[in-house]
PDB file of C-alpha atoms in Angstrom:
ATOM      1  CA  UNK A   1      84.173  91.570 106.410  1.00  0.00           C
ATOM      2  CA  UNK A   2      86.791  94.515 106.179  1.00  0.00           C
ATOM      3  CA  UNK A   3      86.136  96.545 104.178  1.00  0.00           C
ATOM      4  CA  UNK A   4      89.538  98.474 102.513  1.00  0.00           C
ATOM      5  CA  UNK A   5      89.704 101.912 101.054  1.00  0.00           C
ATOM      6  CA  UNK A   6      92.906 102.104 100.098  1.00  0.00           C
ATOM      7  CA  UNK A   7      93.997 105.968  99.224  1.00  0.00           C
ATOM      8  CA  UNK A   8      95.937 106.524  95.965  1.00  0.00           C
ATOM      9  CA  UNK A   9      97.062 110.314  97.451  1.00  0.00           C
ATOM     10  CA  UNK A  10      98.267 108.794 100.338  1.00  0.00           C
ATOM     11  CA  UNK A  11      99.707 105.668  98.459  1.00  0.00           C
ATOM     12  CA  UNK A  12     101.495 108.618  95.935  1.00  0.00           C
ATOM     13  CA  UNK A  13     102.928 110.051  99.154  1.00  0.00           C
ATOM     14  CA  UNK A  14     104.775 106.585 100.258  1.00  0.00           C
ATOM     15  CA  UNK A  15     105.752 106.327  96.578  1.00  0.00           C
ATOM     16  CA  UNK A  16     107.421 110.520  96.403  1.00  0.00           C
ATOM     17  CA  UNK A  17     109.072 109.508 100.062  1.00  0.00           C
ATOM     18  CA  UNK A  18     110.737 106.706  98.884  1.00  0.00           C
ATOM     19  CA  UNK A  19     111.846 108.134  95.723  1.00  0.00           C
ATOM     20  CA  UNK A  20     113.521 110.958  97.064  1.00  0.00           C
ATOM     21  CA  UNK A  21     114.841 109.277 100.831  1.00  0.00           C
ATOM     22  CA  UNK A  22     116.550 106.952  97.995  1.00  0.00           C
ATOM     23  CA  UNK A  23     118.014 109.543  95.760  1.00  0.00           C
ATOM     24  CA  UNK A  24     118.961 110.904  99.120  1.00  0.00           C
ATOM     25  CA  UNK A  25     121.346 107.777 100.172  1.00  0.00           C
ATOM     26  CA  UNK A  26     122.915 108.534  97.590  1.00  0.00           C
ATOM     27  CA  UNK A  27     123.439 111.872  96.706  1.00  0.00           C
ATOM     28  CA  UNK A  28     126.578 110.432  95.686  1.00  0.00           C
ATOM     29  CA  UNK A  29     127.148 108.550  93.565  1.00  0.00           C
ATOM     30  CA  UNK A  30     127.145 108.806  89.516  1.00  0.00           C
ATOM     31  CA  UNK A  31     124.334 107.805  88.144  1.00  0.00           C
ATOM     32  CA  UNK A  32     121.390 107.377  90.240  1.00  0.00           C
ATOM     33  CA  UNK A  33     117.385 107.435  89.433  1.00  0.00           C
ATOM     34  CA  UNK A  34     115.392 110.894  89.351  1.00  0.00           C
ATOM     35  CA  UNK A  35     113.556 111.780  92.133  1.00  0.00           C
ATOM     36  CA  UNK A  36     110.045 110.913  91.555  1.00  0.00           C
ATOM     37  CA  UNK A  37     107.423 114.457  92.125  1.00  0.00           C
ATOM     38  CA  UNK A  38     104.022 115.238  91.505  1.00  0.00           C
ATOM     39  CA  UNK A  39     104.592 116.181  88.179  1.00  0.00           C
ATOM     40  CA  UNK A  40     104.427 112.237  87.491  1.00  0.00           C
ATOM     41  CA  UNK A  41     100.648 111.892  89.660  1.00  0.00           C
ATOM     42  CA  UNK A  42      99.009 111.026  86.784  1.00  0.00           C
ATOM     43  CA  UNK A  43     101.144 108.053  85.414  1.00  0.00           C
ATOM     44  CA  UNK A  44     101.948 107.057  88.941  1.00  0.00           C
ATOM     45  CA  UNK A  45      98.377 106.988  89.416  1.00  0.00           C
ATOM     46  CA  UNK A  46      97.876 104.574  86.263  1.00  0.00           C
ATOM     47  CA  UNK A  47     101.105 102.807  87.909  1.00  0.00           C
ATOM     48  CA  UNK A  48      98.927 102.347  91.603  1.00  0.00           C
ATOM     49  CA  UNK A  49      96.268 101.078  90.475  1.00  0.00           C
ATOM     50  CA  UNK A  50      98.176  98.234  88.269  1.00  0.00           C
ATOM     51  CA  UNK A  51     100.396  97.786  91.320  1.00  0.00           C
ATOM     52  CA  UNK A  52      96.481  97.439  93.258  1.00  0.00           C
ATOM     53  CA  UNK A  53      95.232  94.099  91.033  1.00  0.00           C
ATOM     54  CA  UNK A  54      98.588  92.744  91.236  1.00  0.00           C
ATOM     55  CA  UNK A  55      98.308  92.485  95.614  1.00  0.00           C
ATOM     56  CA  UNK A  56      94.574  91.818  95.376  1.00  0.00           C
ATOM     57  CA  UNK A  57      95.738  88.589  93.237  1.00  0.00           C
ATOM     58  CA  UNK A  58      97.411  87.369  95.651  1.00  0.00           C
ATOM     59  CA  UNK A  59      94.556  87.610  97.925  1.00  0.00           C
ATOM     60  CA  UNK A  60      91.735  86.391  95.926  1.00  0.00           C
ATOM     61  CA  UNK A  61      90.985  83.011  98.123  1.00  0.00           C
ATOM     62  CA  UNK A  62      89.644  86.282  99.986  1.00  0.00           C
ATOM     63  CA  UNK A  63      88.499  88.669  98.359  1.00  0.00           C
ATOM     64  CA  UNK A  64      84.290  89.515  98.093  1.00  0.00           C
ATOM     65  CA  UNK A  65      84.273  91.848  96.235  1.00  0.00           C
ATOM     66  CA  UNK A  66      86.267  95.077  94.397  1.00  0.00           C
ATOM     67  CA  UNK A  67      85.850  98.791  93.401  1.00  0.00           C
ATOM     68  CA  UNK A  68      87.640 100.462  90.640  1.00  0.00           C
ATOM     69  CA  UNK A  69      85.778 101.576  87.912  1.00  0.00           C
ATOM     70  CA  UNK A  70      87.265 102.507  84.332  1.00  0.00           C
ATOM     71  CA  UNK A  71      88.172 105.787  85.390  1.00  0.00           C
ATOM     72  CA  UNK A  72      91.997 105.823  85.425  1.00  0.00           C
ATOM     73  CA  UNK A  73      90.965 108.914  88.201  1.00  0.00           C
ATOM     74  CA  UNK A  74      89.603 107.587  91.741  1.00  0.00           C
ATOM     75  CA  UNK A  75      91.268 108.159  93.753  1.00  0.00           C
ATOM     76  CA  UNK A  76      89.851 105.434  96.473  1.00  0.00           C
ATOM     77  CA  UNK A  77      90.264 101.873  95.584  1.00  0.00           C
ATOM     78  CA  UNK A  78      88.361  99.571  98.141  1.00  0.00           C
ATOM     79  CA  UNK A  79      88.493  96.412  98.379  1.00  0.00           C
ATOM     80  CA  UNK A  80      86.354  94.152 101.059  1.00  0.00           C
ATOM     81  CA  UNK A  81      88.002  90.566 102.362  1.00  0.00           C
ATOM     82  CA  UNK A  82      85.904  87.960 103.654  1.00  0.00           C
ATOM     83  CA  UNK A  83      87.594  88.282 107.027  1.00  0.00           C
ATOM     84  CA  UNK A  84      87.377  87.847 111.207  1.00  0.00           C
ATOM     85  CA  UNK A  85      89.417  90.698 112.751  1.00  0.00           C
ATOM     86  CA  UNK A  86      89.729  92.190 116.061  1.00  0.00           C
ATOM     87  CA  UNK A  87      89.189  95.548 116.740  1.00  0.00           C
ATOM     88  CA  UNK A  88      91.848  97.785 115.594  1.00  0.00           C
ATOM     89  CA  UNK A  89      93.704  95.272 113.027  1.00  0.00           C
ATOM     90  CA  UNK A  90      92.161  96.566 109.907  1.00  0.00           C
ATOM     91  CA  UNK A  91      94.240  99.663 110.029  1.00  0.00           C
ATOM     92  CA  UNK A  92      97.076  97.160 110.176  1.00  0.00           C
ATOM     93  CA  UNK A  93      95.837  95.187 107.224  1.00  0.00           C
ATOM     94  CA  UNK A  94      94.869  97.955 105.208  1.00  0.00           C
ATOM     95  CA  UNK A  95      98.592  99.218 105.872  1.00  0.00           C
ATOM     96  CA  UNK A  96     100.506  96.289 104.473  1.00  0.00           C
ATOM     97  CA  UNK A  97      97.994  96.662 101.342  1.00  0.00           C
ATOM     98  CA  UNK A  98      98.901  99.921 100.916  1.00  0.00           C
ATOM     99  CA  UNK A  99     102.692  99.288 101.263  1.00  0.00           C
ATOM    100  CA  UNK A 100     102.808  96.511  98.941  1.00  0.00           C
ATOM    101  CA  UNK A 101     100.671  98.690  96.260  1.00  0.00           C
ATOM    102  CA  UNK A 102     103.112 101.212  97.134  1.00  0.00           C
ATOM    103  CA  UNK A 103     106.485  99.264  96.298  1.00  0.00           C
ATOM    104  CA  UNK A 104     104.602  96.691  93.785  1.00  0.00           C
ATOM    105  CA  UNK A 105     104.066  99.934  92.401  1.00  0.00           C
ATOM    106  CA  UNK A 106     107.598 101.655  92.336  1.00  0.00           C
ATOM    107  CA  UNK A 107     108.944  97.941  91.485  1.00  0.00           C
ATOM    108  CA  UNK A 108     107.343  98.381  88.534  1.00  0.00           C
ATOM    109  CA  UNK A 109     108.358 102.277  87.420  1.00  0.00           C
ATOM    110  CA  UNK A 110     112.081 100.766  87.585  1.00  0.00           C
ATOM    111  CA  UNK A 111     111.393  97.611  85.422  1.00  0.00           C
ATOM    112  CA  UNK A 112     113.807  97.241  82.140  1.00  0.00           C
ATOM    113  CA  UNK A 113     115.520 100.890  83.639  1.00  0.00           C
ATOM    114  CA  UNK A 114     117.282  99.567  87.214  1.00  0.00           C
ATOM    115  CA  UNK A 115     116.752  96.526  87.443  1.00  0.00           C
ATOM    116  CA  UNK A 116     119.131  96.272  90.914  1.00  0.00           C
ATOM    117  CA  UNK A 117     116.420  98.732  92.057  1.00  0.00           C
ATOM    118  CA  UNK A 118     113.482  97.294  90.615  1.00  0.00           C
ATOM    119  CA  UNK A 119     114.493  94.589  92.484  1.00  0.00           C
ATOM    120  CA  UNK A 120     114.551  95.671  96.041  1.00  0.00           C
ATOM    121  CA  UNK A 121     111.007  97.690  95.451  1.00  0.00           C
ATOM    122  CA  UNK A 122     109.619  94.401  94.375  1.00  0.00           C
ATOM    123  CA  UNK A 123     111.094  92.070  97.633  1.00  0.00           C
ATOM    124  CA  UNK A 124     109.141  94.898 100.024  1.00  0.00           C
ATOM    125  CA  UNK A 125     106.011  94.820  98.793  1.00  0.00           C
ATOM    126  CA  UNK A 126     107.153  90.590  99.034  1.00  0.00           C
ATOM    127  CA  UNK A 127     107.902  91.901 103.285  1.00  0.00           C
ATOM    128  CA  UNK A 128     104.665  93.935 103.196  1.00  0.00           C
ATOM    129  CA  UNK A 129     102.490  90.385 101.183  1.00  0.00           C
ATOM    130  CA  UNK A 130     104.897  88.266 103.622  1.00  0.00           C
ATOM    131  CA  UNK A 131     104.061  90.229 106.992  1.00  0.00           C
ATOM    132  CA  UNK A 132     100.250  90.584 105.870  1.00  0.00           C
ATOM    133  CA  UNK A 133     100.175  86.254 105.647  1.00  0.00           C
ATOM    134  CA  UNK A 134     101.764  85.904 108.794  1.00  0.00           C
ATOM    135  CA  UNK A 135      99.498  88.431 110.673  1.00  0.00           C
ATOM    136  CA  UNK A 136      97.233  86.091 108.953  1.00  0.00           C
ATOM    137  CA  UNK A 137      97.696  82.436 109.708  1.00  0.00           C
ATOM    138  CA  UNK A 138      98.883  84.107 113.407  1.00  0.00           C
ATOM    139  CA  UNK A 139      95.257  85.324 114.194  1.00  0.00           C
ATOM    140  CA  UNK A 140      93.546  82.023 112.575  1.00  0.00           C
ATOM    141  CA  UNK A 141      91.863  83.516 109.559  1.00  0.00           C
ATOM    142  CA  UNK A 142      90.982  80.805 107.977  1.00  0.00           C
ATOM    143  CA  UNK A 143      90.209  82.216 104.261  1.00  0.00           C
ATOM    144  CA  UNK A 144      94.127  83.395 103.947  1.00  0.00           C
ATOM    145  CA  UNK A 145      96.133  81.158 105.432  1.00  0.00           C
ATOM    146  CA  UNK A 146      96.390  79.506 101.977  1.00  0.00           C
ATOM    147  CA  UNK A 147      96.929  81.839  99.815  1.00  0.00           C
ATOM    148  CA  UNK A 148     100.601  81.460  97.923  1.00  0.00           C
ATOM    149  CA  UNK A 149     101.482  85.040  96.652  1.00  0.00           C
ATOM    150  CA  UNK A 150     102.799  85.364  92.810  1.00  0.00           C
ATOM    151  CA  UNK A 151     105.899  86.160  93.414  1.00  0.00           C
ATOM    152  CA  UNK A 152     106.851  83.299  95.980  1.00  0.00           C
TER     153      UNK A 152
END
């Protein structure tokens, strides 16, 4: 059993960093999205929770339980996965899940406003999930090896 505790604050840091870097590398463009900053934390927190649900649904065959409440201010989003992994690999799995959540939340931010950017972030989320699936297949983790993400 692998218990993943995803920190909303850490996921938000990844969102802020991705947004800042996007603004930096596009500084000379006439039109660019506004940089996401902590003053948007409440709204982004909700999107992180939504993204968590989307990512976890892709992993349902190996989900033993999740722990989220109706309280939108929860700092930790937890999921217990029925996986047999080697010592030290849990952090890698957690990071892939956290990145997928951050990128999917960014996709949700921009969908309908900047569909090109939204698509880029959705692809990054897909890439994280593909890496997770490759890892689990290569590690012979039977429970997740036949999961197909909703976006494939």
